[in-house]
Tab-separated table of C-alpha atoms and ligand atoms in Angstrom:
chain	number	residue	atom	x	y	z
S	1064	UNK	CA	25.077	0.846	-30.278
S	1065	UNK	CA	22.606	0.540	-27.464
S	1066	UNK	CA	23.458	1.896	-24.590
S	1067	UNK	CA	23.506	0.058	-21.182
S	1068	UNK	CA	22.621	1.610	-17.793
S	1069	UNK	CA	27.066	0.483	-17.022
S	1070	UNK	CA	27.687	3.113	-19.524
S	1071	UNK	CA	26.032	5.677	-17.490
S	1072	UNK	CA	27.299	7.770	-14.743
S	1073	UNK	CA	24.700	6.521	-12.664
S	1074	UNK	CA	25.089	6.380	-8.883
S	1075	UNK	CA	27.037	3.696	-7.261
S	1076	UNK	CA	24.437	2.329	-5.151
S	1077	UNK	CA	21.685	2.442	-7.768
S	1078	UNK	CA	24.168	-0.234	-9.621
S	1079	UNK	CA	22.464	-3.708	-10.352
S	1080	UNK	CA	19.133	-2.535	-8.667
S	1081	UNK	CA	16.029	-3.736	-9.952
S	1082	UNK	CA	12.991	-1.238	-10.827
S	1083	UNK	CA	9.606	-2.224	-9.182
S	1084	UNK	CA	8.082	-4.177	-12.201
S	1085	UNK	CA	4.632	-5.761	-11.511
S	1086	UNK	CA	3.953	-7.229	-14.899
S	1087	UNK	CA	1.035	-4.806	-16.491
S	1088	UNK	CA	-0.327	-7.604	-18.665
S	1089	UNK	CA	-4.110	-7.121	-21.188
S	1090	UNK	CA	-5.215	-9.889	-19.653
S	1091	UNK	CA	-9.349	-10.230	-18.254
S	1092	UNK	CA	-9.074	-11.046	-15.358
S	1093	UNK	CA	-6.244	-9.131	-13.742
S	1094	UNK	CA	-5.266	-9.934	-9.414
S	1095	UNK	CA	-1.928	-9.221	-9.183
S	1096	UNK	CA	-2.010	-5.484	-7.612
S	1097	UNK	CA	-4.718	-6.070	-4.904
S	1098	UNK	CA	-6.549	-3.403	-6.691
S	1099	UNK	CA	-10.370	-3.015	-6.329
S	1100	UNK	CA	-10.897	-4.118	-9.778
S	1101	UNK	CA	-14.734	-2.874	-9.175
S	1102	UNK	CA	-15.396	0.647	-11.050
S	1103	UNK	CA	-15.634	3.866	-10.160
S	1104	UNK	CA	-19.915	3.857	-10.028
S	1105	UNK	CA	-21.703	6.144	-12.923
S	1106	UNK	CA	-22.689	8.654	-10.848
S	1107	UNK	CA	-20.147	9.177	-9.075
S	1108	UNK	CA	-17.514	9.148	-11.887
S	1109	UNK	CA	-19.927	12.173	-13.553
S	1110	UNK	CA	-19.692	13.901	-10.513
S	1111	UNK	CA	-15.918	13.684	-10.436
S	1112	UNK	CA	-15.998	14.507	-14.286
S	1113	UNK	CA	-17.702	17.880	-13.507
S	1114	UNK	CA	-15.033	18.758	-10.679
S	1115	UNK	CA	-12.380	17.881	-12.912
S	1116	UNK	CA	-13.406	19.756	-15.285
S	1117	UNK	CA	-14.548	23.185	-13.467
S	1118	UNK	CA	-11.035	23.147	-12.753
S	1119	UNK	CA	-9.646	22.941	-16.293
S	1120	UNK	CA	-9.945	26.987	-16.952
S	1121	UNK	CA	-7.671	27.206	-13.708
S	1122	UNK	CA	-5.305	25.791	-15.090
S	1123	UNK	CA	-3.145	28.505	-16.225
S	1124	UNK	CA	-2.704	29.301	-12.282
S	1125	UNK	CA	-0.405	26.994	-9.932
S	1126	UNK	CA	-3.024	24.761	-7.514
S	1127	UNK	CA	-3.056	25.464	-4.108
S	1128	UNK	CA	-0.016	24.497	-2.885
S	1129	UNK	CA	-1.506	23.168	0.814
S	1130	UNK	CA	-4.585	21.796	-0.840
S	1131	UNK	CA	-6.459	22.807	1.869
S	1132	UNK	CA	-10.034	21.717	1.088
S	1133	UNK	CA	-8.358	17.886	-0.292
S	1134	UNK	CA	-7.026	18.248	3.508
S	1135	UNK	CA	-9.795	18.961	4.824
S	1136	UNK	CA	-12.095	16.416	3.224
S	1137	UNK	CA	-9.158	13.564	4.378
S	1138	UNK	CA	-9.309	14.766	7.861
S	1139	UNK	CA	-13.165	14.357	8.126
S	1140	UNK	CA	-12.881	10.802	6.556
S	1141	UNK	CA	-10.115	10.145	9.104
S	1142	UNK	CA	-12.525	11.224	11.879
S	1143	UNK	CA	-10.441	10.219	15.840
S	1144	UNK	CA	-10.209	14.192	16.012
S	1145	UNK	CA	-7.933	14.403	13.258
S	1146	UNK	CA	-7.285	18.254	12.129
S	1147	UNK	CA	-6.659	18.796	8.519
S	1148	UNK	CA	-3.224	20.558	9.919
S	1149	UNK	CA	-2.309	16.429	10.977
S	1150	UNK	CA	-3.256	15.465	7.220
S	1151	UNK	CA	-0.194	15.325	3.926
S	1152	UNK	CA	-1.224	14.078	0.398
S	1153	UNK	CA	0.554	13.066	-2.407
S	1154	UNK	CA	0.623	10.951	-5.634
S	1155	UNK	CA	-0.057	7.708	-4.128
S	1156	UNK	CA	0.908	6.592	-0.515
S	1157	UNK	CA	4.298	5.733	-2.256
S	1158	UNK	CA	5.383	9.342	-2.514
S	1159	UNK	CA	3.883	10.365	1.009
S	1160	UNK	CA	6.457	7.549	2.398
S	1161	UNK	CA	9.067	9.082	0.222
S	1162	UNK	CA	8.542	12.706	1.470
S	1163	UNK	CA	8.345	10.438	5.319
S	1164	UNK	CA	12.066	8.679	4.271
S	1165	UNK	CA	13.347	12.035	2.274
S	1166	UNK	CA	12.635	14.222	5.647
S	1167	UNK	CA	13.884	11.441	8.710
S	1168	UNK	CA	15.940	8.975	5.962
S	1169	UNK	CA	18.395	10.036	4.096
S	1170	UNK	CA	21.843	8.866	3.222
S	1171	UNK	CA	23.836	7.380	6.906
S	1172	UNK	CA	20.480	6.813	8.050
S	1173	UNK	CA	18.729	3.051	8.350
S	1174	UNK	CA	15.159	2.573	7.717
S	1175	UNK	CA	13.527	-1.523	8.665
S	1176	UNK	CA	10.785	-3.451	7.877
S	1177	UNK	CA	9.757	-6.808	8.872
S	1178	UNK	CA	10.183	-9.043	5.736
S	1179	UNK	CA	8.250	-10.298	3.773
S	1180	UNK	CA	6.555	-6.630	3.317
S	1181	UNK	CA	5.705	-4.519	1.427
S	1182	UNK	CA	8.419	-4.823	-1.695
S	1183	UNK	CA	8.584	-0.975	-2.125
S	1184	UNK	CA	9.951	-0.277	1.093
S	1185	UNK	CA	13.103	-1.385	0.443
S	1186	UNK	CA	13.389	0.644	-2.854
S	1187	UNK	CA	12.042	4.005	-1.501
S	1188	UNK	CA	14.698	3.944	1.163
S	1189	UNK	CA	17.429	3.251	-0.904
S	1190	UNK	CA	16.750	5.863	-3.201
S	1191	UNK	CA	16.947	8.435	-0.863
S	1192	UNK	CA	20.458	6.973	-0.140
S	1193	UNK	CA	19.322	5.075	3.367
S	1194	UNK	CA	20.078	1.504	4.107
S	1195	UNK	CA	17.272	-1.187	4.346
S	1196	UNK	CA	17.353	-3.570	7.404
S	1197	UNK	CA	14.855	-6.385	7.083
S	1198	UNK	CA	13.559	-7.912	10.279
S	1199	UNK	CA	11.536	-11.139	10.376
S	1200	UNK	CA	8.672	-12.385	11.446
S	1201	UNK	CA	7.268	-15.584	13.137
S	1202	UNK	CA	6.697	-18.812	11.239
S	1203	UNK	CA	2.845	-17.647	9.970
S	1204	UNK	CA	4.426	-14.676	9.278
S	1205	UNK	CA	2.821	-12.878	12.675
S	1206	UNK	CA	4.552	-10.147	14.452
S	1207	UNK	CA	4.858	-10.344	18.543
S	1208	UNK	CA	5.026	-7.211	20.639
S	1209	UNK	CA	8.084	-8.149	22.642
S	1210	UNK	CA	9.955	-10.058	19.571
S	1211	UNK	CA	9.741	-7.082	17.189
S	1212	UNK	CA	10.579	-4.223	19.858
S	1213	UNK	CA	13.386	-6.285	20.608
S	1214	UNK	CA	14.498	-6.775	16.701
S	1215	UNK	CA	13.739	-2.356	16.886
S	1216	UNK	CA	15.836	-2.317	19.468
S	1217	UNK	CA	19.130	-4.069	18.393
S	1218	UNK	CA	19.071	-2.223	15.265
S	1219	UNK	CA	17.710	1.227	16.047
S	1220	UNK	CA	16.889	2.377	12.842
S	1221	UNK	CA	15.868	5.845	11.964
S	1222	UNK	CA	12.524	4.719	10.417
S	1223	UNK	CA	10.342	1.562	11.136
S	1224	UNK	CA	7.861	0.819	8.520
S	1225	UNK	CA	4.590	-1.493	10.306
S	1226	UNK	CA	2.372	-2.745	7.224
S	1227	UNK	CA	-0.918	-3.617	8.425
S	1228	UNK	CA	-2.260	-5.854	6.849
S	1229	UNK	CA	0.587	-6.806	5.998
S	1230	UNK	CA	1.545	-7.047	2.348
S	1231	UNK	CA	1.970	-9.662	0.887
S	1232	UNK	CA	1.272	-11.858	3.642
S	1233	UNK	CA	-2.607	-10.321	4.886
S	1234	UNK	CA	-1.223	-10.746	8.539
S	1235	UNK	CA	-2.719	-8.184	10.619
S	1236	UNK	CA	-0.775	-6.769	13.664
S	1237	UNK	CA	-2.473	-5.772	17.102
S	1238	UNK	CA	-2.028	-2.210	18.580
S	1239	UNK	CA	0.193	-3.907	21.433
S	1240	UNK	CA	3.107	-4.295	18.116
S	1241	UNK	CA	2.639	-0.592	17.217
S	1242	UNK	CA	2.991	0.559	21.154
S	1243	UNK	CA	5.625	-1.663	21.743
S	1244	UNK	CA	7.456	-1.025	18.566
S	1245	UNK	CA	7.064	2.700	19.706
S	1246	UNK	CA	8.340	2.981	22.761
S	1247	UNK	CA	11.466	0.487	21.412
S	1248	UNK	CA	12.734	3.219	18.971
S	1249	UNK	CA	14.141	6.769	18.654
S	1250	UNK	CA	13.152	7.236	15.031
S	1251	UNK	CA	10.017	7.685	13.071
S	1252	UNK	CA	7.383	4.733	12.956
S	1253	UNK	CA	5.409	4.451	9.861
S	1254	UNK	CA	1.828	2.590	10.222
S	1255	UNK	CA	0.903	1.591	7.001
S	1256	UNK	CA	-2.893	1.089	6.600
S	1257	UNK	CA	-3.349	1.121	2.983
S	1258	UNK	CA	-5.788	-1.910	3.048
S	1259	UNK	CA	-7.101	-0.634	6.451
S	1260	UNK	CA	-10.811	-0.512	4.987
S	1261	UNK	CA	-10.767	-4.493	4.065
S	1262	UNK	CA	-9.903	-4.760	8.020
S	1263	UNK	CA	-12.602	-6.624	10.294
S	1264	UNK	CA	-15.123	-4.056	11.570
S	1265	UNK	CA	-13.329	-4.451	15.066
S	1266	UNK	CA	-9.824	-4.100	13.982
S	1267	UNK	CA	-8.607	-0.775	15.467
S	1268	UNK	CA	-6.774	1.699	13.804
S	1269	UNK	CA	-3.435	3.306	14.357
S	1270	UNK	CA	-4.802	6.536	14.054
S	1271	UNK	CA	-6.071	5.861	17.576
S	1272	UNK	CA	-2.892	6.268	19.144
S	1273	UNK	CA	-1.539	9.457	17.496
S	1274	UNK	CA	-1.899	11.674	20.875
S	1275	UNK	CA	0.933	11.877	22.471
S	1276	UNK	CA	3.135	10.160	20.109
S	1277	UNK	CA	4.733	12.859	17.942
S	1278	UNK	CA	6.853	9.688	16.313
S	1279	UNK	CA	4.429	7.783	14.752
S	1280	UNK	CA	2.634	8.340	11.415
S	1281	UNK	CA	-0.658	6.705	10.029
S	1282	UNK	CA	-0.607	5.858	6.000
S	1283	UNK	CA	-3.765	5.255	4.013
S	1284	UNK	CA	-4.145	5.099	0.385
S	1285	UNK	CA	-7.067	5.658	-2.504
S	1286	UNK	CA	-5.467	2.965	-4.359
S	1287	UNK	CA	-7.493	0.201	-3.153
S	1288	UNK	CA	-10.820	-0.104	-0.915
S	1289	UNK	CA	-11.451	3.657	-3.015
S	1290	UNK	CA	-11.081	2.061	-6.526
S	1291	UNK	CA	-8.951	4.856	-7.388
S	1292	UNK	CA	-5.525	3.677	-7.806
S	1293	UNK	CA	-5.057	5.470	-11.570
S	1294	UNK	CA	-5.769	8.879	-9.625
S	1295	UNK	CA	-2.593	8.212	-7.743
S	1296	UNK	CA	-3.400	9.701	-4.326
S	1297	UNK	CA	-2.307	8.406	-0.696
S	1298	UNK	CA	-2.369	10.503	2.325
S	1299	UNK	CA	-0.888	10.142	6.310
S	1300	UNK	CA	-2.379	11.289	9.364
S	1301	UNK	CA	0.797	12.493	12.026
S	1302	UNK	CA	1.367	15.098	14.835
S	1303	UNK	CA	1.351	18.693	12.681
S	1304	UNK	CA	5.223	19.186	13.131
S	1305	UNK	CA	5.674	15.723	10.816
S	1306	UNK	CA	3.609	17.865	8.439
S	1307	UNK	CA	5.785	20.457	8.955
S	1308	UNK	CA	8.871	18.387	7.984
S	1309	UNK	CA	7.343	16.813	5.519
S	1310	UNK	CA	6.684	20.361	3.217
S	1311	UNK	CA	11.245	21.052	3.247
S	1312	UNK	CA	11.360	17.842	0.919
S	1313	UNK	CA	8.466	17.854	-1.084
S	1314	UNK	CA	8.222	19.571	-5.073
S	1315	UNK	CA	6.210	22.991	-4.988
S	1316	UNK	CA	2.557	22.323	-6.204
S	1317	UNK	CA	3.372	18.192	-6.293
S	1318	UNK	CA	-0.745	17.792	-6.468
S	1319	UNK	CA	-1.901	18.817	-9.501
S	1320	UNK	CA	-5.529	20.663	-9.693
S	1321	UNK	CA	-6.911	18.365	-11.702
S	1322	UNK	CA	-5.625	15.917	-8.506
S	1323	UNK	CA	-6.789	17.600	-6.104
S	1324	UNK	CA	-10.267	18.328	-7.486
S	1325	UNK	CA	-10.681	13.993	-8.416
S	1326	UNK	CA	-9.589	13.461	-4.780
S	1327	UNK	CA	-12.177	15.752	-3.419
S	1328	UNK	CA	-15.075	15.301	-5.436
S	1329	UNK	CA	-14.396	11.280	-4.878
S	1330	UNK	CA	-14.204	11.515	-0.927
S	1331	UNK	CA	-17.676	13.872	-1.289
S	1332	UNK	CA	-18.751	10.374	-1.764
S	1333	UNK	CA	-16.764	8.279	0.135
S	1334	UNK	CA	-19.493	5.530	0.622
S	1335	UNK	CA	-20.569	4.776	-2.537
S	1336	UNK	CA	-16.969	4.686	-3.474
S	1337	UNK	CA	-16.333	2.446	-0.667
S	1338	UNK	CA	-19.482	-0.015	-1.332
S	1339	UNK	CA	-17.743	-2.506	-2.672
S	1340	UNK	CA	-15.460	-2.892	0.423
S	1341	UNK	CA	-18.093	-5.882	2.082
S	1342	UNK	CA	-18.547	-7.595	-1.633
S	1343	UNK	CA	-14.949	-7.829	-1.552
S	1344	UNK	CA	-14.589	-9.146	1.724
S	1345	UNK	CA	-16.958	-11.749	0.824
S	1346	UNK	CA	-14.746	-12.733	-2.487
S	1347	UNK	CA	-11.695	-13.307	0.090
S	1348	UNK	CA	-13.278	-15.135	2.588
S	1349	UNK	CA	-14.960	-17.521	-0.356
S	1350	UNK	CA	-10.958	-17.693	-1.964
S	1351	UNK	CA	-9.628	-19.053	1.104
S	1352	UNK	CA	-12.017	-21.476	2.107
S	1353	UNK	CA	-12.055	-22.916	-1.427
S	1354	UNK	CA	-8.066	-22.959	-1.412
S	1355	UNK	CA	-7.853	-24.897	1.434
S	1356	UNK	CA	-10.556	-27.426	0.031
S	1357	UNK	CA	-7.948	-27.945	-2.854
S	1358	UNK	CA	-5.326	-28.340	-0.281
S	1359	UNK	CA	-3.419	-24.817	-0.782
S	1360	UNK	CA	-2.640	-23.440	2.617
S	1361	UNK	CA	-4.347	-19.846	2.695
S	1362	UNK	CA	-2.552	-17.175	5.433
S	1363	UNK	CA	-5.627	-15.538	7.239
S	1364	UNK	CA	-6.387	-12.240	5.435
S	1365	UNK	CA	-7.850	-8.407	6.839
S	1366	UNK	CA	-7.050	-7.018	3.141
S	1367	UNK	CA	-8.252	-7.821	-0.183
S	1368	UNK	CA	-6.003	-10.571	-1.120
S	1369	UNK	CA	-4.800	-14.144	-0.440
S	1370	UNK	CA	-1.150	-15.261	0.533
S	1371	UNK	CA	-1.189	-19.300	-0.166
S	1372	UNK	CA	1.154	-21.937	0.273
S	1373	UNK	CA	1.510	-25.506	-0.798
S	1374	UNK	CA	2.368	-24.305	-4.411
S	1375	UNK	CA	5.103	-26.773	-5.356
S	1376	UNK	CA	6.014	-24.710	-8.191
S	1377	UNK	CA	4.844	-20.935	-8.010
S	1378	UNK	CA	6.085	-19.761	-11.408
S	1379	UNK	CA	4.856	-23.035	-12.977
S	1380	UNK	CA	1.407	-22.272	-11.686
S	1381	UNK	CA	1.685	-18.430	-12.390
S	1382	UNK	CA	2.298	-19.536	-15.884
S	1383	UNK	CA	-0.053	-21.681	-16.290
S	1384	UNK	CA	-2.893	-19.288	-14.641
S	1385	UNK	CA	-1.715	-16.980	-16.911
S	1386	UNK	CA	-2.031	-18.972	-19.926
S	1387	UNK	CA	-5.792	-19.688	-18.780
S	1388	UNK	CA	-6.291	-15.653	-19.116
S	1389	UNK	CA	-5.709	-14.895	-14.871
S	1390	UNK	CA	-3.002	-12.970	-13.713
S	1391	UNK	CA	-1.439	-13.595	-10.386
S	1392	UNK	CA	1.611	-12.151	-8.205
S	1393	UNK	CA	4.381	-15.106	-7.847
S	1394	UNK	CA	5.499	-12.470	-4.479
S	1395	UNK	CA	9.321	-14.244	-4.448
S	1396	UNK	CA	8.412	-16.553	-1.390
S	1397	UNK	CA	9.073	-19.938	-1.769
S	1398	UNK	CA	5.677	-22.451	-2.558
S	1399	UNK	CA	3.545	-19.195	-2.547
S	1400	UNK	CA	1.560	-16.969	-4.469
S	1401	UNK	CA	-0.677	-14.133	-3.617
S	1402	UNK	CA	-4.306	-13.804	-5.431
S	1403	UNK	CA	-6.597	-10.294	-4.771
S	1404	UNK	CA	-9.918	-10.913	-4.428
S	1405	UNK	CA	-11.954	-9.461	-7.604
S	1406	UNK	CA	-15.454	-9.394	-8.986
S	1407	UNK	CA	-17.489	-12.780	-8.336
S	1408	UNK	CA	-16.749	-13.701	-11.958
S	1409	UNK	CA	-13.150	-12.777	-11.503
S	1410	UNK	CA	-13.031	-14.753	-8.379
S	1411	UNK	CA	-14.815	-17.693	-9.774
S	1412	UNK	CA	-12.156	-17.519	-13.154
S	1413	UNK	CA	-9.304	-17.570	-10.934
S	1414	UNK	CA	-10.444	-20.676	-8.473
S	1415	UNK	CA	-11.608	-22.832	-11.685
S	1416	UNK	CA	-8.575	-22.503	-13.459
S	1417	UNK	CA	-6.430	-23.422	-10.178
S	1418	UNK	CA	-8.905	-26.041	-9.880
S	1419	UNK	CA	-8.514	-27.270	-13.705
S	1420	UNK	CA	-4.421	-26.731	-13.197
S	1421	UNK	CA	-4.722	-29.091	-10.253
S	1422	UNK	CA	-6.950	-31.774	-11.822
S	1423	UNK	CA	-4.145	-31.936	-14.622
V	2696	PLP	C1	-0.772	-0.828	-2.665
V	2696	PLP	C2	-0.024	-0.391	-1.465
V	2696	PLP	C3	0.202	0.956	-1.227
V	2696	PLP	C4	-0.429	1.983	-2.132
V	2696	PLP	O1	0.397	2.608	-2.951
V	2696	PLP	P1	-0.144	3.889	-3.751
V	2696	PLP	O2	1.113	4.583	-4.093
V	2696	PLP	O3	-1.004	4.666	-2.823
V	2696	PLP	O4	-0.911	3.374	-4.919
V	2696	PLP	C5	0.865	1.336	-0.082
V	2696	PLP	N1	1.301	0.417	0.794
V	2696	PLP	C6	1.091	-0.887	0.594
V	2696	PLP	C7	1.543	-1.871	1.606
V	2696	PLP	C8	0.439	-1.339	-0.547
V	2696	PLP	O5	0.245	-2.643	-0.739
């Protein structure tokens, strides 16, 4: 007899959850992660090859537990004065919020996002026993300085999470949100930048407001403008106590060498692995001009994928793009979907067989 997770002696409020579960499907042309779905470039991947393995012989040793030279190399990417001693890592942003919700979270504690986000948020801070309070958002799905530190305020939650862009909507918010938002709570304020690179060129970053404000934390990932999602590595930027904090909850030695050495031999090249940001851009921009000639109504984006609306029937579609070899994310919001911008081809594949679906 099989036996079911009700069997188990599994905790209470892990009952009837539902594991993150973006399909992983072998089809060609895949846009439902907002991954850059652009290679790691020849040269580059040799030189992270020989890193890699220069560190293999090491491996009988533990890796440097404070990966101090991955820090390092973040930091100088980061540039706004950031010290290395400002800088965490981990395997993929995901975990670096977790350590962030494992340190100021916690079970009795409330952590909030403004919904629709980013759908992890909600399932980090429940499993480290915290309750989720969803905000909202306008009727674009745009954030106002005074409407969300007032939604901050009436719930004063121990964590804020601020995606921006926002996933899945593309929505980005103005510095005014994360001062405001700020200065309206008592607990920690996560800035969550992981499609920061796909931003317009005058699009400021939160890192810019770090002085001072010993509360807030700045998240970037490699997932996406990097190209390196399968290394798993995200990072934060955050006054050096956060850091502090941040090494009582994390594993000993949670970045492996053969991490740490990808990481750092990727970010010695940081612009050729970042190349294919402004081709990217370009794919976007072309994907919501041409869904709004087929009548879709495209959110405007500063990341590397389209929210749309005017589906009439999202999982019909989805299906039907799917069957036509292009994989899409149905996100859960009513007479939407959300498309990342790929390769021209993959681009093209996707907006002919919408095109095709529609003509049907
Ligand atoms: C993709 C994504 C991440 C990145 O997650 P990793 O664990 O670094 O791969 C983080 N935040 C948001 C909003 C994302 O969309």
């Amino acid at each position: 007899m099989t036996v079911r997770l009700e069997d188990l002696p599994l905790r209470d409020d892990l009952r009837g959850q539902k594991p993150y579960g973006a399909p992983q499907e072998p089809l060609a042309v895949a846009l439902n992660v907002n991954e850059n779905t652009h290679p790691v470039p020849a040269d580059v991947a040799d030189d992270i090859a020989e890193s890699v393995a220069k560190s293999i012989s090491g491996l009988n040793r533990y890796p440097d537990r404070e990966f101090v030279e991955l820090r390092e190399a973040f930091a100088e990417y980061l540039g706004h004065g950031i010290e290395a001693d400002q800088v965490w890592a981990a395997n993929g942003s995901n975990e670096v919020l977790q350590h962030v919700l494992q340190a100021f979270g916690g079970p009795g504690r409330t952590a909030m996002g403004f919904a629709p986000t980013y759908s992890m948020y909600p399932l980090l801070v429940r499993g480290v026993g915290s309750e989720w309070i969803a905000g909202t958002r306008g009727p674009r799905f745009e954030l106002d300085p005074e409407d969300a530190a007032r939604q901050v305020r009436e719930a004063d939650p121990d964590v804020v999470f601020l995606c921006t862009p926002n996933n899945p909507t593309g929505t980005a918010l103005s510095l005014d949100v994360v001062e405001a938002v700020y200065e309206a709570s008592r607990g920690i304020v996560i800035v969550d930048e992981a499609y920061f690179e796909f931003s317009p060129d005058d699009g400021a970053s939160a890192l810019t407001l770090l002085p001072g404000r010993e509360r807030l934390v700045v998240s970037r990932t490699m997932s996406k403008a990097f190209a390196f999602a399968g290394a798993r590595v995200g990072y934060l930027a955050a006054d050096a106590a956060v850091v502090d904090a941040l090494r009582l909850v994390r594993l000993p030695y949670h970045l492996s060498a053969i991490t740490q050495a990808a990481a750092t031999a990727a970010l010695r090249h940081s612009d050729e692995m970042l190349r294919t940001v402004d081709e990217i851009v370009v794919q976007r921009d072309r994907i919501s001009a041409t869904l709004e000639a087929l009548g879709y109504d495209p959110y405007p984006s500063g990341s590397n994928f389209v929210l749309f609306g005017g589906v009439d029937d999202p999982h019909d579609t989805w299906r039907r793009l799917y069957e036509r070899g292009v994989l899409v994310r149905d996100v859960g919001i009513p007479g939407h979907l959300r498309v990342s911008a790929g390769t021209e081809d993959e681009t093209s594949a996707f907006l002919d067989a919408l095109a095709r679906i529609g003509d049907e």
